[in-house]
Protein backbone atom coordinates (compact mmCIF):
# COMPACT_ATOMS: atom_id res chain seq x y z
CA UNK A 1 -5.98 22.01 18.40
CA UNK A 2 -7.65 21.87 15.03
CA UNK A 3 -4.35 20.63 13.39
CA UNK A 4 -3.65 18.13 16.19
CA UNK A 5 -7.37 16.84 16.01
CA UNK A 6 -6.91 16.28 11.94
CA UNK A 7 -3.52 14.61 12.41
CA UNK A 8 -4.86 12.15 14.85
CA UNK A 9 -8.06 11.40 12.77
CA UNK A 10 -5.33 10.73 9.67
CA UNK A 11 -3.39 8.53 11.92
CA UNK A 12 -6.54 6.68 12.84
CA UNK A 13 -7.64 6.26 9.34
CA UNK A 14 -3.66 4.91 8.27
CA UNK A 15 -3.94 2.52 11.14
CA UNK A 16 -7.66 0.92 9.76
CA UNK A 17 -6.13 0.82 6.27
CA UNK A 18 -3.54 -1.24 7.20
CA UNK A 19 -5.60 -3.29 9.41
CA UNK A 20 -7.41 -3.83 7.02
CA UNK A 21 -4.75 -5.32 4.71
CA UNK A 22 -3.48 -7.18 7.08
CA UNK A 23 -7.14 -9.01 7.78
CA UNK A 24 -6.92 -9.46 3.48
CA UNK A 25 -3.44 -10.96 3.62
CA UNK A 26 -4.23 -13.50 6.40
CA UNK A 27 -7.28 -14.43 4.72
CA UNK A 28 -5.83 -15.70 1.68
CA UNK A 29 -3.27 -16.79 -0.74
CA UNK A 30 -4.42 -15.73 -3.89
CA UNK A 31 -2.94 -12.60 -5.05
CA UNK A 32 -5.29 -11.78 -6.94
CA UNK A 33 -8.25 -11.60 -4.28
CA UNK A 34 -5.61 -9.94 -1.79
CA UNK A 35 -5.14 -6.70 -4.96
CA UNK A 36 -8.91 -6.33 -5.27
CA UNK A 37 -9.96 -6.45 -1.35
CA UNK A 38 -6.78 -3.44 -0.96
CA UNK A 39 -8.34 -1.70 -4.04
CA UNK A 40 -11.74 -1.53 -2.62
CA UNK A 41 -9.85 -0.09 0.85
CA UNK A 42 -8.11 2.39 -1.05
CA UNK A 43 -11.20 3.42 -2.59
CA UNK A 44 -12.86 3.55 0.99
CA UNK A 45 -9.68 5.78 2.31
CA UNK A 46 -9.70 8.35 -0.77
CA UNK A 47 -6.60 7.44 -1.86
CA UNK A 48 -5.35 8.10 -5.51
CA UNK A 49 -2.79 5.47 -5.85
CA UNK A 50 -1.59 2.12 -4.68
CA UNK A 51 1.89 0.23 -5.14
CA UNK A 52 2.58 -2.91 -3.84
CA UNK A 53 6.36 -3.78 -3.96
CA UNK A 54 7.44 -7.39 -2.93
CA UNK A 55 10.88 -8.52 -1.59
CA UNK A 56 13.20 -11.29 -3.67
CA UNK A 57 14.64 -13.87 -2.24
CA UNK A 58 17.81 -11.56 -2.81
CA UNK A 59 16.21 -9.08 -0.21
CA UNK A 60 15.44 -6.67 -3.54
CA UNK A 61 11.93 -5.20 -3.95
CA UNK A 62 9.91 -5.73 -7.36
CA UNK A 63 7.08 -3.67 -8.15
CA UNK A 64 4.41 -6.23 -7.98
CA UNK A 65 1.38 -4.54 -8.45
CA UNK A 66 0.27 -0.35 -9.51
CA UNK A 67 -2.83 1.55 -9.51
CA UNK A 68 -3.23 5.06 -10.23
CA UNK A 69 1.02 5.83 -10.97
CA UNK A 70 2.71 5.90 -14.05
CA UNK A 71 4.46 3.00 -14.35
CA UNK A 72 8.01 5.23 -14.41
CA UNK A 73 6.90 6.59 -11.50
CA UNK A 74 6.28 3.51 -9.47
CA UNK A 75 9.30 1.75 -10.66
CA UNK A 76 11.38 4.72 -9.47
CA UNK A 77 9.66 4.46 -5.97
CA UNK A 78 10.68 0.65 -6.16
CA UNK A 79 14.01 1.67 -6.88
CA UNK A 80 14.26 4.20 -3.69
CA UNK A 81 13.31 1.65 -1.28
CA UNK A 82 15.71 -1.16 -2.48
CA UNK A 83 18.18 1.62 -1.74
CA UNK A 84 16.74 2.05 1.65
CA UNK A 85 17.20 -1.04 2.39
């Protein structure tokens, strides 16, 4: 019960995150203010890192933006996705 009542508190809290986000994205264009409002939610959720990747025309991500990863690091998570997709 314990584990079910921590996994559905961690779901909740992954679900506000990204609501959050999304209320940041639609707010504005400048990438800029978007990166600081989803630093301060990061803080907020105790996480440790943040990348943003970003899709090409080309359908390919880029690593746009990286906060708390070696940059090796995040560019090899960029590369996993574009293989995922």
């Amino acid at each position: 019960m314990e584990s079910t009542l921590y996994q559905l508190a961690l779901t909740n809290s992954e679900l506000a995150l990204l609501n959050r986000m999304q209320e940041l994205i639609s707010r504005s264009l400048d990438t800029k203010e978007i990166y600081q409002g989803v630093l301060s939610a990061v803080e907020v959720a105790d996480l440790e890192a943040v990348v943003i990747l970003l899709l090409d025309e080309d359908k390919n991500f880029y690593l746009d933006f990286n906060s708390g990863l070696k940059s090796e690091f995040a560019e090899s998570a960029c590369r996993v996705f574009s293989n995922l997709f």
